[in-house]
Each structure stands twice: as structure tokens, then as C-alpha cells.
XYZ file of C-alpha atoms in Angstrom:
546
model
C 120.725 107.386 -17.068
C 123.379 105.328 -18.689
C 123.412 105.680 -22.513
C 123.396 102.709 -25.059
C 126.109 102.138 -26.990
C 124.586 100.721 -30.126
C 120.485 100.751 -30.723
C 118.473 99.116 -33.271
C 115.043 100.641 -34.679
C 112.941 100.593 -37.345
C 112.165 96.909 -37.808
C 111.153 93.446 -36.330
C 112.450 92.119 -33.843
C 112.546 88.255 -33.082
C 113.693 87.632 -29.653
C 113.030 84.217 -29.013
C 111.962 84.774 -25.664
C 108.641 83.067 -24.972
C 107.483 85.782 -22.850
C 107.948 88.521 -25.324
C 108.572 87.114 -28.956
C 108.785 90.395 -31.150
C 109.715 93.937 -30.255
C 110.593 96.996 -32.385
C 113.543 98.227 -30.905
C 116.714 96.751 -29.082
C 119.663 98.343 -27.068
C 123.308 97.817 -26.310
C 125.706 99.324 -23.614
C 129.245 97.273 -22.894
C 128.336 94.463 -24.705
C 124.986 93.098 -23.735
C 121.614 93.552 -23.970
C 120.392 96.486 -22.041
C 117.124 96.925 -23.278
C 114.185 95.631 -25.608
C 110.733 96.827 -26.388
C 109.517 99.676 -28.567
C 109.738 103.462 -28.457
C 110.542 103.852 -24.761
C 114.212 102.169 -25.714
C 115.057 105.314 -27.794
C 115.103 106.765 -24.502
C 118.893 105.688 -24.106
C 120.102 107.049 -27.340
C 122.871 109.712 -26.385
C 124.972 111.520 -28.275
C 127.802 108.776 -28.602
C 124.929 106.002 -29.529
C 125.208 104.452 -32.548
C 121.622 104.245 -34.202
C 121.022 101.168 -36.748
C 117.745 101.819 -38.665
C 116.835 98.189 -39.738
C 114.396 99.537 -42.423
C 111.804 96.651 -41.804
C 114.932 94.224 -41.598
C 114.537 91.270 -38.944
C 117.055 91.254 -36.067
C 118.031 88.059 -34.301
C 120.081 86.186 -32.112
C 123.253 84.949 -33.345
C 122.905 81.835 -34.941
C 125.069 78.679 -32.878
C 126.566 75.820 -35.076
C 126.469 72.601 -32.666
C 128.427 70.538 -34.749
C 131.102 72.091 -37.363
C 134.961 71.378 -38.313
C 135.319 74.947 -38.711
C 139.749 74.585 -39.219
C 139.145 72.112 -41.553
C 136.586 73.465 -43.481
C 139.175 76.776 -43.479
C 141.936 74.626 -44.512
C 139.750 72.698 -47.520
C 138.523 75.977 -48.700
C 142.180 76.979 -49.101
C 143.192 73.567 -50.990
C 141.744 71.159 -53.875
C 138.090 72.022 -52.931
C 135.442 70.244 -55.038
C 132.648 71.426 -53.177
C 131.081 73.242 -55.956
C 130.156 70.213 -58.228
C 129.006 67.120 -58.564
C 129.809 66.414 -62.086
C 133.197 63.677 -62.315
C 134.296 65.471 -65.512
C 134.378 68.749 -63.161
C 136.080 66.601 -60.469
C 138.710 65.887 -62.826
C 139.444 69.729 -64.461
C 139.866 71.003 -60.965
C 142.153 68.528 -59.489
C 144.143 69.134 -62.755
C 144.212 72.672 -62.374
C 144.836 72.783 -58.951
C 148.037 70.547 -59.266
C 149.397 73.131 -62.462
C 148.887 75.824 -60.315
C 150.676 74.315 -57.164
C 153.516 71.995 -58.664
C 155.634 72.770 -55.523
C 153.028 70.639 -53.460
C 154.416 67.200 -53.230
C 150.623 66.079 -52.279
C 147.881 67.272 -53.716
C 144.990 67.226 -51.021
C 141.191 68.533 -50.190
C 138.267 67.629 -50.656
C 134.477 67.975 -50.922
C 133.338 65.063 -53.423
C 130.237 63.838 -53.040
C 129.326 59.798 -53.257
C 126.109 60.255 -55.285
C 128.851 61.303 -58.586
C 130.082 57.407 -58.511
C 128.549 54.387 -59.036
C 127.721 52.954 -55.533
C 130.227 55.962 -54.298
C 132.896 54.469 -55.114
C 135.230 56.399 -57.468
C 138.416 54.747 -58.637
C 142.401 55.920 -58.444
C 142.407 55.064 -62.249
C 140.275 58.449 -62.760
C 142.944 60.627 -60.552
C 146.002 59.081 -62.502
C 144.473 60.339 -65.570
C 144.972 63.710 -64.491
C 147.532 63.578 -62.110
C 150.162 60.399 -62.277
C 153.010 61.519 -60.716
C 152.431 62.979 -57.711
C 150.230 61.189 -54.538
C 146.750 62.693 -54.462
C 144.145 62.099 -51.477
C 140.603 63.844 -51.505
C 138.434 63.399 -48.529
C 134.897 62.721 -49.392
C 131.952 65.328 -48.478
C 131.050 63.415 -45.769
C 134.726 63.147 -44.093
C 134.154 59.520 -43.864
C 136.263 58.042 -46.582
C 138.818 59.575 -48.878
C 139.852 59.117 -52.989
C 143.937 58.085 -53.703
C 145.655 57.854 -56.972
C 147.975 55.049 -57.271
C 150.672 57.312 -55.797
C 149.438 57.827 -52.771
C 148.453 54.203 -52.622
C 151.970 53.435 -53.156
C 153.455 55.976 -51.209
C 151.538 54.456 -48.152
C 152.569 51.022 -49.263
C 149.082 49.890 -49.624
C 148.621 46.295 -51.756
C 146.527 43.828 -51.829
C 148.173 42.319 -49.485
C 147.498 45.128 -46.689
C 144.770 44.018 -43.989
C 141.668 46.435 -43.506
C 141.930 48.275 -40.297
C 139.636 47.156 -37.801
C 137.955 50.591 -38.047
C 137.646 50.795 -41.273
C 137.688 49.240 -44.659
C 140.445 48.982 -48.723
C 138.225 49.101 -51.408
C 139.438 46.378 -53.614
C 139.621 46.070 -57.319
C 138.312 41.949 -58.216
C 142.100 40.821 -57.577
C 142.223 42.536 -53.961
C 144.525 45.200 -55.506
C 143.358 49.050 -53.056
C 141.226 50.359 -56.056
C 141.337 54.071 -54.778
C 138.738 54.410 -52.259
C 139.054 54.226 -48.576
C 136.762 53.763 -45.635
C 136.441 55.061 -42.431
C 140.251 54.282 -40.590
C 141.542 53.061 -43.530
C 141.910 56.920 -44.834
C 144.650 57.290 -42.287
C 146.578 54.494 -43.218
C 147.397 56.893 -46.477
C 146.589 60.055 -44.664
C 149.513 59.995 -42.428
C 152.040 60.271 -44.725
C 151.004 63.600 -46.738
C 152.815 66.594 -45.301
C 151.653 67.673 -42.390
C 149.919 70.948 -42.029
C 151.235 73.542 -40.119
C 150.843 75.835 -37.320
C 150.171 78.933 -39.494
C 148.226 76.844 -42.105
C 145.819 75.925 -39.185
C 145.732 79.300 -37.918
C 144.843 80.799 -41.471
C 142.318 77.903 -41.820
C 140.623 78.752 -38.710
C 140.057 82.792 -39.186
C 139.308 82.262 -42.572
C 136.409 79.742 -41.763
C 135.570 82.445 -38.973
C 135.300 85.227 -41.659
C 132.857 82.962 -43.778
C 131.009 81.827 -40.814
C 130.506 85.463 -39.403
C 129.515 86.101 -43.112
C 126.400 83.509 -42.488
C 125.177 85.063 -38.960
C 126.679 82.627 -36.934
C 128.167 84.065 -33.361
C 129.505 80.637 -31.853
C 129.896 76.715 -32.152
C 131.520 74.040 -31.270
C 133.955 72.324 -33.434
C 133.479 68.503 -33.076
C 137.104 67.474 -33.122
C 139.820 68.322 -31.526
C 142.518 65.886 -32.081
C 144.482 63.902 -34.787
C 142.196 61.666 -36.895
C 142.139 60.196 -40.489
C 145.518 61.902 -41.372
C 144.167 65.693 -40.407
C 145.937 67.718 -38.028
C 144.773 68.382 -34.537
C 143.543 72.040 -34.619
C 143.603 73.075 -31.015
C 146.851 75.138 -31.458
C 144.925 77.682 -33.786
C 141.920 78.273 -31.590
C 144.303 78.696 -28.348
C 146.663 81.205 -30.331
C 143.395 83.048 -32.038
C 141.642 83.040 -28.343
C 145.155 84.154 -26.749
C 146.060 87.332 -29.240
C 142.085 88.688 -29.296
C 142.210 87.011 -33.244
C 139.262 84.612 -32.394
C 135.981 86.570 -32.277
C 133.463 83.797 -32.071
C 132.238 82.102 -29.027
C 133.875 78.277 -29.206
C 133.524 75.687 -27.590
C 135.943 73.089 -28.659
C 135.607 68.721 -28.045
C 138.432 67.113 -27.576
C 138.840 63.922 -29.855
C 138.547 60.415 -28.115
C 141.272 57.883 -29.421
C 138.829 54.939 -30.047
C 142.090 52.648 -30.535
C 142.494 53.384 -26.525
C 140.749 53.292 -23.163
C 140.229 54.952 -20.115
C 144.212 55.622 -19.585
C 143.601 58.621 -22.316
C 141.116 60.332 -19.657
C 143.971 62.552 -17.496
C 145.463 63.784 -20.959
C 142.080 65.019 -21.752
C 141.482 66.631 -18.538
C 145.187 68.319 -19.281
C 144.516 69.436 -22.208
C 140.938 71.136 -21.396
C 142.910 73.197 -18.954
C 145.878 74.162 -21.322
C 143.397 74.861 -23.954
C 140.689 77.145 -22.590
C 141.327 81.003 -22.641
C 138.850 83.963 -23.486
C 136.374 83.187 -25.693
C 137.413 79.197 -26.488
C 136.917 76.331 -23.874
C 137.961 72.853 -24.475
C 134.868 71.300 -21.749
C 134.084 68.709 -24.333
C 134.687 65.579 -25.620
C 133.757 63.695 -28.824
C 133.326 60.222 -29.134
C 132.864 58.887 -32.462
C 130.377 55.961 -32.247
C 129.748 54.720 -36.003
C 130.099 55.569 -39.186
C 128.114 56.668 -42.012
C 125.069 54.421 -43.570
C 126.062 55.695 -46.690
C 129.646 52.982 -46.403
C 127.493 50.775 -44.838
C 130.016 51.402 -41.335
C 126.482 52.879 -39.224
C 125.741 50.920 -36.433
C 122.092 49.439 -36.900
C 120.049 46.923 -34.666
C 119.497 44.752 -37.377
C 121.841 43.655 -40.586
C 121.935 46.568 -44.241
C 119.655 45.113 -46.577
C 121.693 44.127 -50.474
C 120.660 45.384 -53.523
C 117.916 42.804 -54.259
C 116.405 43.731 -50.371
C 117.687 40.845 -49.175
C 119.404 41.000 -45.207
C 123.143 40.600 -45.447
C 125.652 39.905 -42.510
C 126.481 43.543 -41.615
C 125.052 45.586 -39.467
C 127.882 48.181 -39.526
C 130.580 49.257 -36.945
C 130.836 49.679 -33.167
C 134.258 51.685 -33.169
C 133.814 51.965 -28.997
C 132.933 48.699 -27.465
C 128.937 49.574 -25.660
C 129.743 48.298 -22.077
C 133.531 50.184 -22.493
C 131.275 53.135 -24.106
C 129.683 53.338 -20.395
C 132.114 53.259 -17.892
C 134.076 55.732 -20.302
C 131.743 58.209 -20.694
C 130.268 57.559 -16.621
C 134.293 58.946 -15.971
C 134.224 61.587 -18.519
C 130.935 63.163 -16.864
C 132.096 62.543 -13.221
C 135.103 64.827 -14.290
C 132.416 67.128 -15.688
C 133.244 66.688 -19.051
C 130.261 67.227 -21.835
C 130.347 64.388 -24.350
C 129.466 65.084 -28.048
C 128.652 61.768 -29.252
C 128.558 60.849 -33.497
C 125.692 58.333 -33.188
C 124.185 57.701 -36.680
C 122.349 54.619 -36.605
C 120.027 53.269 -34.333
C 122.031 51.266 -32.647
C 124.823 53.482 -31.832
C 122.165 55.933 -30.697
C 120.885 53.829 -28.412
C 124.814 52.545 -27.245
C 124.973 56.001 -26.653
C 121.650 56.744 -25.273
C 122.436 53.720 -22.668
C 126.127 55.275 -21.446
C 123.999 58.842 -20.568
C 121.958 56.296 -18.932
C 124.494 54.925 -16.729
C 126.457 57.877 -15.744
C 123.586 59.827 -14.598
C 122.773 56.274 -12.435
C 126.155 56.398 -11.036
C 126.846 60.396 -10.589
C 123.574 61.919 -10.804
C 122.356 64.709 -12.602
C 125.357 66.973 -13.182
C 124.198 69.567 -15.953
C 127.102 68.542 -18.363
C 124.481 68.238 -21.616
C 125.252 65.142 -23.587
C 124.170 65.642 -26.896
C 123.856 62.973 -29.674
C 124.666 64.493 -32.843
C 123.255 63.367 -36.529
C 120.510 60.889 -35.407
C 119.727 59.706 -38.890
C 117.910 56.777 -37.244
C 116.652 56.724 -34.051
C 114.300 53.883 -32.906
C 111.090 54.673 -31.946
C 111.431 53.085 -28.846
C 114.263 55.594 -28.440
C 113.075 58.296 -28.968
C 111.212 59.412 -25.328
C 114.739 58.141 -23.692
C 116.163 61.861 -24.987
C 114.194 63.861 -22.623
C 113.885 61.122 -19.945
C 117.949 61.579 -19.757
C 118.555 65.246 -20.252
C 120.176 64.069 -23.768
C 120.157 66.641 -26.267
C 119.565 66.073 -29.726
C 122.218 67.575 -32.260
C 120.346 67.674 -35.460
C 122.080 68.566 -39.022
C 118.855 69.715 -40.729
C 120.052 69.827 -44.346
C 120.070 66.004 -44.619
C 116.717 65.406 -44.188
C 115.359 65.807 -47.990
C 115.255 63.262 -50.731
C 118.392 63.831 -52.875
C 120.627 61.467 -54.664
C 122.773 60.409 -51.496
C 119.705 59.468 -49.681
C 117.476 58.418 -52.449
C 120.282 55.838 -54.201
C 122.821 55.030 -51.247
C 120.446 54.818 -47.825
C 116.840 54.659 -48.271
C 117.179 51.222 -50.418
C 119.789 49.963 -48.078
C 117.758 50.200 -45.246
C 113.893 49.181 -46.360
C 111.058 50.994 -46.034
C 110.300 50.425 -41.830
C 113.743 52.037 -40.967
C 114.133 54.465 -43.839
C 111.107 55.868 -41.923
C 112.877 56.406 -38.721
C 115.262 59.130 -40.330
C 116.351 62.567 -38.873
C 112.772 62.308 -36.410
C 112.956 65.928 -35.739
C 109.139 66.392 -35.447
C 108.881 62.986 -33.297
C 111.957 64.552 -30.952
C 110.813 68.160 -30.091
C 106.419 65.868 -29.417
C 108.928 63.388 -27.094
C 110.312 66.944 -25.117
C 113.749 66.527 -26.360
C 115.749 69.336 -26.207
C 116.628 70.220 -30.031
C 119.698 72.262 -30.851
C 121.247 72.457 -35.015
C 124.484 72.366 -36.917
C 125.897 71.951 -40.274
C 128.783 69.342 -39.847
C 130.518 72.198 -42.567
C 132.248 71.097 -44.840
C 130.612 68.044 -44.542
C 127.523 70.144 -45.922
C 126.581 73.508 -46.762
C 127.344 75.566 -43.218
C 124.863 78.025 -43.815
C 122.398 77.886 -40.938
C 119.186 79.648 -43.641
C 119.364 76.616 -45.566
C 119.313 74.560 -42.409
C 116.172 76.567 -41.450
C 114.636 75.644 -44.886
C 114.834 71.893 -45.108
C 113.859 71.659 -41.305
C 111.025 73.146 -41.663
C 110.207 72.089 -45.475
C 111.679 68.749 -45.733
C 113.171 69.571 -48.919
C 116.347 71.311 -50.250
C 116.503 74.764 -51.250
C 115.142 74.886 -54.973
C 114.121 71.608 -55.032
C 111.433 70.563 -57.705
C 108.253 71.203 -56.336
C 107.417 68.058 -57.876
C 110.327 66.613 -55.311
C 108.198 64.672 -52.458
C 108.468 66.069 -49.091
C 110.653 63.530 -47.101
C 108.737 62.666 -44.139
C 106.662 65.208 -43.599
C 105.322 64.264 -40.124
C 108.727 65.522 -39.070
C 108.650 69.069 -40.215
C 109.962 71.876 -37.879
C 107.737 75.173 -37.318
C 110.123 78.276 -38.466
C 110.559 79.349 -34.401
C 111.437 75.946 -33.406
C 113.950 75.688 -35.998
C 115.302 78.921 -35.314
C 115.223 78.473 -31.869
C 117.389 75.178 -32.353
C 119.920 77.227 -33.902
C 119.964 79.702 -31.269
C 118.988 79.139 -27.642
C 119.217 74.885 -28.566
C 122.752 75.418 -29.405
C 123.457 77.985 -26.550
C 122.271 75.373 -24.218
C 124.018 72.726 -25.471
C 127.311 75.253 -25.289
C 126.602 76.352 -21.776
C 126.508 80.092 -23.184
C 123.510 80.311 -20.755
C 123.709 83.999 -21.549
C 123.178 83.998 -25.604
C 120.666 82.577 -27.864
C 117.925 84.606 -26.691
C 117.348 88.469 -27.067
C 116.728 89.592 -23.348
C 118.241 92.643 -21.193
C 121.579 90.993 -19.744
C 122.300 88.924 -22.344
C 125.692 88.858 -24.754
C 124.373 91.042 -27.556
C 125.389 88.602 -30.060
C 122.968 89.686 -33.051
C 122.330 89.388 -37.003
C 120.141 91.421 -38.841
C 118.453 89.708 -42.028
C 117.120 90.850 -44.976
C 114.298 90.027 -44.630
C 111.695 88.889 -42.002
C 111.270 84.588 -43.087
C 107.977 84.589 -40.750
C 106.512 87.142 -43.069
C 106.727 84.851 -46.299
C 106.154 81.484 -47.378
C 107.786 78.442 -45.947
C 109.339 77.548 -49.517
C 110.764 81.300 -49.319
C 113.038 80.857 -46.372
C 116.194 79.694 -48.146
C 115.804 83.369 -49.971
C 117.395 84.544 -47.138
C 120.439 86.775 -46.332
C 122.371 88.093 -43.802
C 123.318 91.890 -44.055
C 125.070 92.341 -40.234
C 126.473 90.190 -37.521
C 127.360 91.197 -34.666
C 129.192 89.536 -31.344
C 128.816 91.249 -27.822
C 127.731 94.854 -29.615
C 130.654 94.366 -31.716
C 130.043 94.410 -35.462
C 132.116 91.270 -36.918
C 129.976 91.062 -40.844
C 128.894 93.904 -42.888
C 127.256 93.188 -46.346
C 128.969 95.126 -49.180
């Protein structure tokens, strides 16, 4: 009898496995699963096992991130990072203090403000001048879809009023058409390109310090959603291929290669070039992402019919294309004829449904070919969309923690859109009736990357430690705890083609986490309470809580 290497006892087990959903004790041997049950598993405990008593503890499968910027969100956490606050004032003191402590940065750059903190989200460069005036300063929003400049960088980029909006984005313009310090969409990178450049080693520090945090939060594998240069941000496929190449890179990524929406089909053999340069070990490059729309937040969200003003009144824009639909097709019928996945942004309804109709046509012209399309974000799907996921093999890429009332949603969407479409948002509950396949990510640093508080407003509607007077935000479209695990798990494996993770079964990686605590035990509004005390990726332990 071969002899485990690792074995777990003494607690729960969740193995998402419909056929056997708990056991009590799991084994290892080279990496994978070699057994789960109960007592007769201790059988295989030699004298070079290692035996982890989980003490009532829940073990899992690794959670999956479907949609993260994981060197970015590295890279932020190592600059001006305003993540922690909302508050202007607190804005302010930490771009100040960041700038004293680093005056041999010519730029000062980051992120992580959130629109809610300025009236109609638009802060102003006058506020960054106050606290820094001589040196350019550019802060991407939370979101990633717009960015704040001080009148250096404004300058530096020789922005005036003079300077045209890109035709993928938008200048936010003080009364006499002077930029006021806000950008849109493509307009970031018209500043963006000329900060200084990150480099190799910056990337490559971004990326395993994201990895450390992510490990830290249970998560085994994802797949970052851009690989490329966009908005002024490097392209970070150097530091996965050099972390995959020197055993560095410990997670299971998948990467998707960005698609230049300012060109065309002639960009297709550089993509299929660069999937083969960039795969190695434990990273492949099989995607691509094609950003359809914007945000709904900017008003750049592709919708079927025009935003609504502030008296409710319809005005003339229904937000942005950024791939033209009938281009969108034939694009993405080559891309899955070369067996390419595509990882759409689709955000409104009707870039869901542009992107919906391009699955649509490539399976009519190449057949079913397994390369699961996902659609990620779906804050509005039309109803009459929403069967068309399962009908097409699309799978839906949901980023739970947006679907709860808070000020974003509450002051910038809801009254923006009217009461008929607010009530198509994140349809999670309509999706998984439909037989959509349902897999989760964060969109970190967009939001919070930690997959428990994903779990928690997916299945409560609400953020963690909301008011309980707070009203649940739609709650026809609450998740069940296993379904929303699941989606983290085997939805995201699936989507990843890591056909052998996501589920605890004998042959399978033995990519695990062990929680504190077992969430089915407690109540729904509990889940959130949760922590993770080990991860582990094939048998190997990558996060140990202190």
C-alpha cells in the first residue's frame, strides 16, 4: 500500500462533489487527491505522513478568482494606495504623505479612490495641487475605469481645452473646456503614457506580492483579465513567464491576452505568438480579453436604450461600443477557430448581448469547440438574455461583491438607469434557474479580492456589516452558500480548463484551504466572519495563519 503524504482528520469536509458532499477525512500522495471518506483513509497514514488535525475546521477546495489584475493590484499595493478610505480629507493626507516619503519619484501614482467620495464622481485636480503642486500626480479610480491628475500631469501630457476626447473615452471639463482633473475611460492614457514606466522587477515584485496576499485569502488559481498595455499600465506578461519559468509562481494562472480595440483582425497572429511564448508550468496565456463597454457608473456601459438625467428624463447616450458588434463577431468567430477562450467585459445589456451574439456566431460557423466564453460583470443582462447563456455554452463571470445597495450603486447607477433596468442587475439567481454555468471573481483591486466576502453578498445581497436596516438588493437573486461556493471553485475551474481542481475527489490537484470555521454551520449574515487558517496548492502548503 502506498502511503499518503499529507492527511487531514478531525473535521468537515466540503467536497463539492454532488455525489458525496461532506466527508471526515482527506488524503494526499504526490500532489493529488488520493483518497476521501472517513476512518478507512487513516489507513494510509505511514510513518513519513504528515497528519493535519482540523479540530472541527472546514476543508475545501481552493478557491479560483475568474476575473482579477493580480500585477496590478501587487503594484498599487506597493504605491499611493487609497484603498482604505473613502473620506477626501483622507485622500488628501495620504497622497501628501506618500509624495514626502518618496520625493525621488518624479510621478506620484496608484490608486484605489472610490467615485461615491465626489460629487457625481468627479473629483477635481484643484484638490491634488493642494497637496502636491509640483510634481504630476495620476490616481486610477477603484474601478480602473477613469483616473484623477493634478494640473501637472495635465500639463505634462499637454492636455487643454483644446485637446479632443478620444473616441474611447472622455476630458472632464471645467465650464470653460479647461481638463478639470478627471479622466474617462481612454482618455486616462492620453496622461498615463507619459509617467515612468514600470519595470521588469517592479512587475515581478507586484505579481508575488499579490500572490502572497491572494494565497493569504484561500485562493489556488485565476485568471488575470489583462495581459497587455492599456490606460498607461504596463503589460504584465513578463512577470508571470519569469515567476512560471524559475518555480517563483505557485498559483495556477491562466492569463488573457489584451485585445487592442483601436485595431482589427491583423492583431490575431501576434496573439497566437504570444500564447505560445508565454505559457510554461503553471501559467498559460489560452485567453483573450475583449473589453466591450465601460462602466455605468461614467455613463460609458453599453445599454439598449439611452441613461436616464438627473430629473429621469432619457438623454442621448446610451454609452460606448469600444468593438464595433458585427467586427465583434467575425473577431471573436477567428479567435475561437484558433481555439482561443475569450473573456469578454460586457457590463450593460447591450454589450452583453453584442457579446452574447459573437458566441452565437462562432459556434454557427465552427461548432462547438469547448473553448468556454465567459461574459464577465453582467451588471445588466436583459431578460430576454438571460436563457441565451446556457443555450450557447456561455459562462457567466460574476463579481459578487457588487450586488448590494451602497453609495456607488445607490447615488451613481440605480437613478441613472430607472427602476425597470435597475432591476435587471447582477441576475445571479435568474442565471444559475436559466442553467447558466456560474463561476466568481473579485476584479481586485477593483474591489475587495477576498473570495468570503464574495460568498457573503452572493448569497445575502448585502455587504459585510451592513445595517440590518440596509434593504436586501434584489433578493430574488440570492445564491445558496454551495452554489456560491461552488462558483468560486469548480465554476472557475471550468471556466480555467483546470478540469482537475475545484472539486475534492481522488485524482484531483490537491489544491485545498482549511477555514476556521464551517459557514454552513451558522447563519447566512455570519459568513463574512470567516477566515482562512491554511492553503494549500497540489499538497503543498503555500499560507499558514500566524
Amino acid at each position: 500500500m502506498t502511503r499518503a503524504d499529507l492527511v487531514f482528520t478531525g473535521g468537515p469536509i466540503h467536497t463539492g462533489d454532488a455525489a458525496r458532499t461532506r466527508a471526515t477525512a482527506l488524503a494526499v500522495t504526490g500532489g493529488r487527491i488520493a483518497a476521501v471518506g472517513h476512518d478507512e483513509v487513516r489507513e494510509l497514514i505511514g510513518p513519513g505522513t504528515e497528519v493535519v488535525d482540523l479540530h472541527g475546521k472546514l476543508l475545501i477546495a481552493g478557491f479560483q478568482d475568474a476575473h482579477v489584475h493580480a500585477v496590478y493590484g501587487g503594484m498599487e499595493m506597493a504605491s499611493c494606495d487609497l484603498t482604505g478610505t473613502v473620506g477626501v480629507d483622507d485622500y488628501l493626507r495620504l497622497v501628501g504623505e506618500y509624495a514626502a516619503a518618496h520625493p525621488e519619484k518624479e510621478w506620484i501614482t496608484g490608486g484605489g479612490w472610490s467615485l461615491e467620495s465626489f460629487d457625481g464622481g468627479l473629483p477635481t485636480r484643484q484638490l491634488l495641487d493642494r497637496v502636491v503642486p509640483d510634481r504630476p500626480v495620476l490616481l486610477a479610480n477603484r474601478d480602473h475605469h477613469g483616473a484623477w491628475a493634478n494640473t501637472r500631469a495635465l500639463e505634462a501630457a499637454g492636455l487643454t481645452r483644446d485637446t479632443p476626447d478620444p473616441a474611447d473615452g472622455r476630458i472632464e471639463r471645467e465650464p470653460d473646456g479647461t481638463p478639470s482633473g478627471m479622466l474617462q475611460e481612454g482618455a486616462v492614457g492620453l496622461v498615463g503614457k507619459h509617467a515612468p514606466a514600470a519595470t521588469a522587477a517592479d512587475r515581478l515584485a507586484g505579481l508575488l506580492g499579490a500572490q502572497r496576499m491572494l494565497h493569504s485569502l484561500g485562493i489556488t488559481a485565476w485568471q488575470d483579465a489583462l495581459l497587455g498595455q492599456f490606460g498607461g499600465n504596463p503589460d504584465p506578461s513578463d512577470a508571470y513567464l519569469t515567476a512560471a519559468q524559475d518555480g517563483t509562481l505557485t498559483a495556477r494562472v491562466v492569463g488573457a491576452l489584451w485585445w487592442d480595440r483601436e485595431r482589427g483582425a491583423e492583431q490575431i497572429p501576434e496573439l497566437v505568438a504570444r500564447r505560445e511564448r508565454l505559457s510554461h508550468g503553471r501559467f498559460r496565456a489560452g485567453a483573450v480579453k475583449i473589453m466591450q463597454d465601460g462602466i455605468a457608473e461614467n455613463f460609458t456601459a453599453a445599454l439598449t436604450s439611452p441613461y436616464l438625467d438627473g430629473c429621469g428624463c432619457a438623454t442621448g447616450n446610451s454609452g460606448l461600443s469600444f468593438v464595433d458588434p458585427l467586427a465583434l463577431r467575425e473577431h471573436v468567430t477567428a479567435l475561437d477557430a484558433l481555439d482561443f477562450q475569450v473573456h469578454f467585459h460586457a457590463l450593460g445589456d447591450r454589450a452583453v448581448r453584442e457579446a452574447l451574439d459573437a458566441v452565437e456566431a462562432a459556434l454557427a460557423a465552427n461548432g462547438r469547440r469547448g473553448n468556454r466564453h465567459h461574459l464577465a460583470h453582467l451588471q445588466l443582462v436583459h431578460p430576454e438574455d438571460v436563457p441565451r447563456f446556457a443555450a450557447l455554452g456561455a459562462i457567466a463571470n460574476i463579481q459578487p461583491l457588487w450586488a448590494a445597495h451602497e453609495p456607488q450603486m445607490d447615488e451613481l447607477t440605480i437613478p441613472f438607469l430607472g427602476p425597470e433596468r435597475a432591476a435587471w442587475q447582477y441576475p445571479f439567481g435568474d442565471l444559475l434557474r436559466a442553467g447558466a454555468t456560474l463561476a466568481a471573481g473579485s476584479d481586485w483591486p477593483v474591489s475587495s479580492p477576498v473570495p468570503i466576502e464574495g460568498l457573503h453578498v452572493a448569497v445575502n445581497r448585502r455587504e459585510p456589516g451592513a445595517d440590518p436596516a440596509t434593504p436586501v438588493f434584489l433578493p430574488e437573486q440570492r445564491l445558496d452558500l454551495a452554489t456560491a461556493l461552488a462558483a468560486y471553485t469548480a465554476g472557475t475551474a471550468h471556466l480555467n480548463r483546470l478540469d482537475d481542481t475545484g472539486i475534492l475527489r481522488p485524482g484531483y490537484l490537491a489544491d485545498l484551504v482549511v477555514l476556521d470555521r464551517d459557514p454552513f454551520a451558522a447563519p447566512a449574515e455570519e459568513i463574512a466572519d470567516t477566515r482562512v487558517l491554511r492553503t494549500y496548492v497540489g499538497g503543498q502548503e503555500v499560507f499558514a495563519a500566524e
